[in-house]
Amino acid sequence: MATESIVENTCYYNENVTFFYRMVNKTISTGWNTRDYVVIGLGLTVCVIVLLANLLVMIAIFMNRRFHFPIYYLLGNMAAADLFAGIAYTNLMLHTGPWTRTLTKEQWYIRGALIDISLTASVANLLAVAVERHQTIITMQLHSTMPKRRVVLLIVCIWAIGIIMGLVPTLWNCECDLKDCSTLAPLYSRRFLIFWAVLNLLTFFVMVAVYTRIFIYVKNQSKNTSQQVTEIRQQTVVNLMKTISMVLGAFVICWTPGLVTLLLDGLLGKESHANRYEKYCLFIAECNSLVNPIIYSLRDNEMRRTFKWILCSLCRRGAHPQRQLSLVTRGTSLREEKLGSGLKSEAEALC
């Protein structure tokens, strides 16, 4: 009994990554096969698209003064988080398969930490956007009155939380308890995976609650408004329903498979057979960084016009960017003036 206790309390700090993979019966490819090439090729392709799409969103928000409001600052930060996710996944693709054998434990932890940081920041941004939209719509404002300092503080907090969550596994690991090792991430503690999965699922439910309250409030307001603006309010409700469906639908589709797989791995260990679904869940989660810019940015007409201006500017190197942007903005203002009351613009902004 004493001998067993000593073995259980032994820490394996000097062992390499391969040792922990062997302990959970997770194989590391010794050579390249067709599956490895397909996974890495497809993964890198998605990473490139994620990087370009989110970089385009950040440039658009920076260049167009119409986007210099709290909601767009948060969207820009979310694009930055998704851009970081693209970098993290690129690093993963270049250090997976047979390359895993060459990693030191420090490099392996960094590989996982980059993904944890990016995903935490992305989810936190989604929640921040939901809260900002809730505050704005409840107070019936076009844009939030949140001071820029507070927005900056919020963004700093988002990244601080992401970094903390990325560092937790380096301390909360299974190097001193091999029975607690995860089959998906062999150096991670199964208890950490349970904590991580439950935390993200709770965040998901909070987002559902926030957006549900927004929908109910807007629906009730549309019934109490005057006949003159009823049609616009109804349009707002319809657009809001579409936005909610896209946001929650994308979140569920992209995150639930991975979260459930992590939770099962944490609860059941080897009996969960989580390794069978690891690659698929990781790819779907990666796609979430591509879906976010589409949902929050491409539904905005002004954002689409700015995208078009940026792409046209790249094609016409001799053009004057600031002059072209001012023309785009001026044209937009003229079109908005023709709408009369401007309620339609407000309805679009609320969504």
Coordinates of C-alpha atoms in Angstrom, one line a residue:
M1 CA 0.0 0.0 0.0
A2 CA 2.8 2.4 0.8
T3 CA 4.5 1.6 -2.5
E4 CA 1.3 2.3 -4.4
S5 CA 0.8 5.6 -2.6
I6 CA 4.4 6.7 -3.5
V7 CA 3.7 5.8 -7.2
E8 CA 0.5 7.7 -7.2
N9 CA 2.1 10.8 -5.7
T10 CA 5.0 10.7 -8.1
C11 CA 5.4 13.7 -10.4
Y12 CA 6.6 13.2 -14.0
Y13 CA 8.1 16.6 -14.7
N14 CA 11.1 15.2 -16.6
E15 CA 9.0 13.1 -19.0
N16 CA 8.4 14.3 -22.5
V17 CA 5.1 14.7 -24.4
T18 CA 5.2 11.3 -25.9
F19 CA 5.2 9.7 -22.5
F20 CA 1.8 11.3 -21.6
Y21 CA 0.3 10.4 -25.0
R22 CA 1.4 6.8 -24.4
M23 CA -0.2 6.8 -20.9
V24 CA -3.7 7.6 -22.3
N25 CA -3.2 5.4 -25.4
K26 CA -3.3 8.3 -27.8
T27 CA -1.2 7.5 -30.8
I28 CA 1.1 10.0 -32.5
S29 CA 1.6 9.4 -36.2
T30 CA 5.2 8.3 -37.1
G31 CA 4.8 9.2 -40.7
W32 CA 2.5 11.3 -43.0
N33 CA -0.6 9.8 -44.4
T34 CA -3.5 11.0 -46.6
R35 CA -5.6 11.9 -43.6
D36 CA -2.8 14.1 -42.1
Y37 CA -2.4 16.0 -45.4
V38 CA -6.2 16.6 -45.7
V39 CA -6.5 17.8 -42.1
I40 CA -3.6 20.2 -42.3
G41 CA -4.4 21.4 -45.9
L42 CA -8.0 22.1 -45.0
G43 CA -7.1 23.6 -41.7
L44 CA -4.6 26.0 -43.1
T45 CA -7.0 27.1 -45.9
V46 CA -9.7 28.0 -43.3
C47 CA -7.0 29.8 -41.2
V48 CA -6.0 32.0 -44.2
I49 CA -9.7 32.9 -44.8
V50 CA -10.2 33.7 -41.1
L51 CA -7.1 35.9 -41.0
L52 CA -8.1 37.9 -44.2
A53 CA -11.8 38.2 -43.2
N54 CA -11.1 39.5 -39.7
L55 CA -8.3 41.8 -40.9
L56 CA -10.8 43.3 -43.4
V57 CA -13.3 44.0 -40.6
M58 CA -10.6 45.7 -38.4
I59 CA -9.5 47.9 -41.3
A60 CA -13.0 48.8 -42.1
I61 CA -13.8 49.9 -38.5
F62 CA -10.6 51.9 -38.3
M63 CA -11.0 53.7 -41.6
N64 CA -14.7 54.6 -41.5
R65 CA -15.6 57.2 -38.8
R66 CA -19.2 56.0 -38.8
F67 CA -18.0 52.9 -36.9
H68 CA -16.3 54.9 -34.1
F69 CA -18.8 53.9 -31.5
P70 CA -18.7 51.4 -28.6
I71 CA -20.6 48.6 -30.5
Y72 CA -18.1 48.7 -33.4
Y73 CA -15.1 48.9 -31.1
L74 CA -16.3 45.7 -29.5
L75 CA -16.9 44.2 -33.0
G76 CA -13.4 45.2 -33.9
N77 CA -12.0 43.6 -30.8
M78 CA -14.0 40.4 -31.6
A79 CA -12.4 40.5 -35.0
A80 CA -9.0 40.8 -33.3
A81 CA -9.8 37.8 -31.2
D82 CA -10.8 35.8 -34.2
L83 CA -7.7 37.0 -36.0
F84 CA -5.7 35.7 -33.0
A85 CA -7.7 32.4 -33.3
G86 CA -6.5 32.1 -36.9
I87 CA -2.9 32.5 -35.8
A88 CA -3.4 30.0 -33.0
Y89 CA -4.9 27.4 -35.4
T90 CA -2.2 28.1 -37.9
N91 CA 0.4 27.3 -35.2
L92 CA -1.6 24.2 -34.3
M93 CA -1.6 23.0 -37.9
L94 CA 2.1 23.4 -38.1
H95 CA 2.7 21.5 -34.9
T96 CA 0.4 18.6 -35.2
G97 CA 0.6 15.0 -36.6
P98 CA 4.1 13.6 -36.7
W99 CA 5.4 17.0 -35.6
T100 CA 3.9 16.5 -32.2
R101 CA 6.8 14.2 -31.3
T102 CA 9.3 17.0 -31.6
L103 CA 7.5 19.3 -29.2
T104 CA 8.8 20.0 -25.7
K105 CA 6.2 20.3 -22.9
E106 CA 6.6 24.0 -22.9
Q107 CA 5.9 24.2 -26.6
W108 CA 2.9 21.8 -26.2
Y109 CA 1.4 24.0 -23.4
I110 CA 1.9 27.2 -25.6
R111 CA 0.2 25.5 -28.5
G112 CA -2.8 24.8 -26.3
A113 CA -2.7 28.2 -24.5
L114 CA -2.9 30.1 -27.8
I115 CA -6.2 28.3 -28.6
D116 CA -7.6 28.7 -25.1
I117 CA -6.8 32.5 -25.1
S118 CA -8.4 33.0 -28.6
L119 CA -11.5 31.1 -27.9
T120 CA -12.0 32.6 -24.4
A121 CA -11.6 36.1 -25.9
S122 CA -14.0 35.3 -28.7
V123 CA -16.7 34.1 -26.4
A124 CA -16.2 37.0 -24.0
N125 CA -16.6 39.4 -27.0
L126 CA -19.8 37.7 -28.0
L127 CA -21.1 38.2 -24.5
A128 CA -19.9 41.8 -24.4
V129 CA -21.7 42.6 -27.7
A130 CA -24.9 41.0 -26.3
V131 CA -24.8 43.1 -23.2
E132 CA -24.1 46.3 -25.2
R133 CA -27.0 45.6 -27.5
H134 CA -29.2 44.9 -24.5
Q135 CA -28.3 48.2 -22.9
T136 CA -28.7 50.2 -26.1
I137 CA -32.1 48.7 -27.1
I138 CA -33.6 48.9 -23.6
T139 CA -32.7 52.6 -23.4
M140 CA -33.9 53.1 -27.1
Q141 CA -30.6 54.6 -28.2
L142 CA -29.0 54.4 -31.6
H143 CA -25.5 54.0 -30.0
S144 CA -24.3 53.3 -26.5
T145 CA -23.2 56.3 -24.4
M146 CA -20.5 54.2 -22.8
P147 CA -17.3 56.3 -22.5
K148 CA -14.3 55.3 -24.6
R149 CA -12.2 54.7 -21.4
R150 CA -14.8 52.2 -20.2
V151 CA -14.8 50.4 -23.6
V152 CA -11.0 50.2 -23.5
L153 CA -11.2 48.8 -19.9
L154 CA -13.7 46.3 -21.1
I155 CA -11.5 45.2 -23.9
V156 CA -8.5 44.9 -21.6
C157 CA -10.5 42.8 -19.2
I158 CA -11.6 40.5 -22.0
W159 CA -8.0 39.8 -23.0
A160 CA -6.9 39.5 -19.4
I161 CA -9.5 36.8 -18.8
G162 CA -8.4 35.1 -22.0
I163 CA -4.7 35.1 -20.9
I164 CA -5.6 33.8 -17.5
M165 CA -7.6 30.9 -18.9
G166 CA -4.8 30.2 -21.3
L167 CA -2.3 29.9 -18.4
V168 CA -4.5 27.8 -16.1
P169 CA -3.7 24.4 -17.7
T170 CA 0.0 24.9 -17.2
L171 CA -0.8 24.9 -13.4
W172 CA -3.8 22.6 -13.4
N173 CA -2.4 19.6 -15.2
C174 CA -2.0 15.9 -14.6
E175 CA 1.8 15.6 -14.4
C176 CA 1.4 14.4 -10.8
D177 CA -1.7 12.4 -11.3
L178 CA -1.7 10.2 -14.5
K179 CA -5.1 8.9 -13.8
D180 CA -6.5 12.4 -14.2
C181 CA -5.0 12.9 -17.7
S182 CA -7.3 13.8 -20.6
T183 CA -7.4 11.6 -23.7
L184 CA -7.9 14.6 -25.9
A185 CA -5.1 16.8 -24.4
P186 CA -2.9 14.2 -22.5
L187 CA -1.2 16.8 -20.3
Y188 CA -4.5 18.5 -19.3
S189 CA -6.4 17.6 -16.2
R190 CA -9.8 16.0 -16.8
R191 CA -11.2 18.2 -14.0
F192 CA -10.0 21.3 -15.9
L193 CA -11.8 20.1 -19.0
I194 CA -15.0 19.7 -17.0
F195 CA -14.6 23.2 -15.6
W196 CA -13.8 24.7 -19.0
A197 CA -16.8 23.0 -20.7
V198 CA -19.3 24.0 -18.0
L199 CA -18.0 27.6 -18.0
N200 CA -18.5 28.0 -21.7
L201 CA -22.0 26.3 -21.6
L202 CA -23.0 28.7 -18.8
T203 CA -21.8 31.6 -21.0
F204 CA -23.9 30.3 -23.8
F205 CA -27.0 30.2 -21.6
V206 CA -26.3 33.8 -20.5
M207 CA -26.2 34.9 -24.1
V208 CA -29.5 33.1 -24.8
A209 CA -31.1 34.9 -21.8
V210 CA -29.8 38.3 -22.9
Y211 CA -31.0 38.0 -26.5
T212 CA -34.3 36.5 -25.4
R213 CA -34.9 39.6 -23.2
I214 CA -34.0 41.9 -26.1
F215 CA -36.4 40.1 -28.4
I216 CA -39.3 40.2 -25.9
Y217 CA -38.7 43.9 -25.1
V218 CA -38.6 44.9 -28.8
K219 CA -41.7 42.8 -29.5
N220 CA -43.6 44.5 -26.6
Q221 CA -42.4 48.0 -27.7
S222 CA -43.7 47.4 -31.2
K223 CA -47.2 46.8 -29.9
N224 CA -47.2 50.0 -27.9
T225 CA -45.8 52.4 -30.5
S226 CA -47.9 54.7 -32.7
Q227 CA -49.2 53.6 -36.0
Q228 CA -46.7 55.8 -37.8
V229 CA -43.7 53.7 -36.7
T230 CA -45.5 50.3 -36.4
E231 CA -44.2 49.1 -39.7
I232 CA -40.6 50.1 -38.9
R233 CA -40.8 48.5 -35.5
Q234 CA -42.2 45.3 -37.0
Q235 CA -39.3 45.3 -39.5
T236 CA -37.0 45.7 -36.5
V237 CA -38.5 42.6 -34.8
V238 CA -38.1 40.5 -37.9
N239 CA -34.5 41.6 -38.5
L240 CA -33.8 41.0 -34.8
M241 CA -35.2 37.5 -34.9
K242 CA -33.0 36.8 -37.9
T243 CA -30.0 38.1 -36.1
I244 CA -30.7 36.2 -33.0
S245 CA -31.3 33.0 -35.0
M246 CA -28.0 33.4 -36.8
V247 CA -26.0 34.3 -33.7
L248 CA -27.3 31.5 -31.5
G249 CA -27.5 29.0 -34.3
A250 CA -23.8 29.6 -35.2
F251 CA -22.8 29.5 -31.6
V252 CA -24.6 26.2 -31.0
I253 CA -23.4 24.6 -34.2
C254 CA -19.8 25.6 -33.8
W255 CA -19.3 25.2 -30.0
T256 CA -21.7 22.5 -28.7
P257 CA -20.0 19.5 -30.3
G258 CA -16.6 20.5 -28.9
L259 CA -17.9 21.4 -25.5
V260 CA -19.8 18.2 -25.2
T261 CA -16.8 16.2 -26.3
L262 CA -14.6 17.9 -23.7
L263 CA -17.2 17.3 -21.0
L264 CA -17.5 13.6 -21.9
D265 CA -13.7 13.3 -21.9
G266 CA -13.5 14.9 -18.5
L267 CA -16.3 12.8 -17.0
L268 CA -15.6 9.4 -18.7
G269 CA -11.9 9.5 -19.7
K270 CA -10.9 6.7 -22.1
E271 CA -14.4 5.3 -22.1
S272 CA -15.7 8.4 -23.9
H273 CA -13.7 7.6 -27.1
A274 CA -13.4 11.4 -27.6
N275 CA -10.4 11.0 -29.9
R276 CA -12.7 9.8 -32.7
Y277 CA -14.4 13.2 -32.9
E278 CA -11.5 15.5 -32.0
K279 CA -10.5 16.7 -35.5
Y280 CA -14.1 17.3 -36.5
C281 CA -15.0 19.3 -33.4
L282 CA -11.8 21.4 -33.7
F283 CA -12.6 22.2 -37.3
I284 CA -16.1 23.3 -36.5
A285 CA -14.9 25.5 -33.6
E286 CA -12.3 27.0 -36.0
C287 CA -15.1 27.9 -38.4
N288 CA -16.8 30.0 -35.7
S289 CA -14.0 32.6 -36.1
L290 CA -15.1 32.9 -39.7
V291 CA -18.8 33.0 -39.1
N292 CA -18.6 35.8 -36.5
P293 CA -17.5 38.5 -39.0
I294 CA -20.3 37.4 -41.4
I295 CA -23.0 37.7 -38.8
Y296 CA -22.0 40.9 -37.1
S297 CA -20.5 42.8 -40.0
L298 CA -21.8 41.7 -43.4
R299 CA -25.4 42.3 -42.3
D300 CA -24.5 46.0 -42.0
N301 CA -24.9 47.9 -45.3
E302 CA -22.4 50.5 -44.4
M303 CA -19.9 47.8 -43.5
R304 CA -20.4 46.1 -46.9
R305 CA -19.9 49.4 -48.7
T306 CA -16.7 50.0 -46.7
F307 CA -15.5 46.5 -47.6
K308 CA -16.1 47.2 -51.2
W309 CA -14.2 50.5 -51.0
I310 CA -11.2 48.8 -49.3
L311 CA -11.1 46.1 -52.0
C312 CA -11.5 48.6 -54.8
S313 CA -8.7 50.7 -53.3
L314 CA -6.4 47.7 -53.3
C315 CA -7.2 47.2 -57.0
R316 CA -6.6 50.9 -57.7
R317 CA -3.3 51.7 -56.1
G318 CA -3.2 55.1 -57.5
A319 CA -6.5 56.2 -55.9
H320 CA -6.7 58.5 -52.8
P321 CA -8.1 56.4 -50.0
Q322 CA -9.3 59.2 -47.7
R323 CA -11.0 61.0 -50.6
Q324 CA -12.8 57.8 -51.7
L325 CA -14.0 57.0 -48.2
S326 CA -15.4 60.5 -47.8
L327 CA -17.3 60.1 -51.1
V328 CA -18.7 56.8 -49.9
T329 CA -19.7 58.3 -46.6
R330 CA -21.2 61.4 -48.3
G331 CA -23.2 59.2 -50.7
T332 CA -24.5 57.2 -47.7
S333 CA -25.6 60.4 -46.0
L334 CA -27.5 61.6 -49.0
R335 CA -29.3 58.4 -49.3
E336 CA -30.2 58.5 -45.6
E337 CA -31.5 62.0 -45.9
K338 CA -33.9 60.8 -48.6
L339 CA -35.4 58.4 -46.1
G340 CA -37.0 61.3 -44.2
S341 CA -37.4 60.4 -40.6
G342 CA -34.4 58.1 -40.4
L343 CA -36.3 55.4 -38.5
K344 CA -35.2 52.8 -40.9
S345 CA -31.6 53.5 -40.2
E346 CA -32.3 53.2 -36.5
A347 CA -34.0 49.9 -37.0
E348 CA -31.1 48.5 -38.9
A349 CA -28.7 49.8 -36.2
L350 CA -30.6 48.0 -33.5
C351 CA -30.1 44.7 -35.3

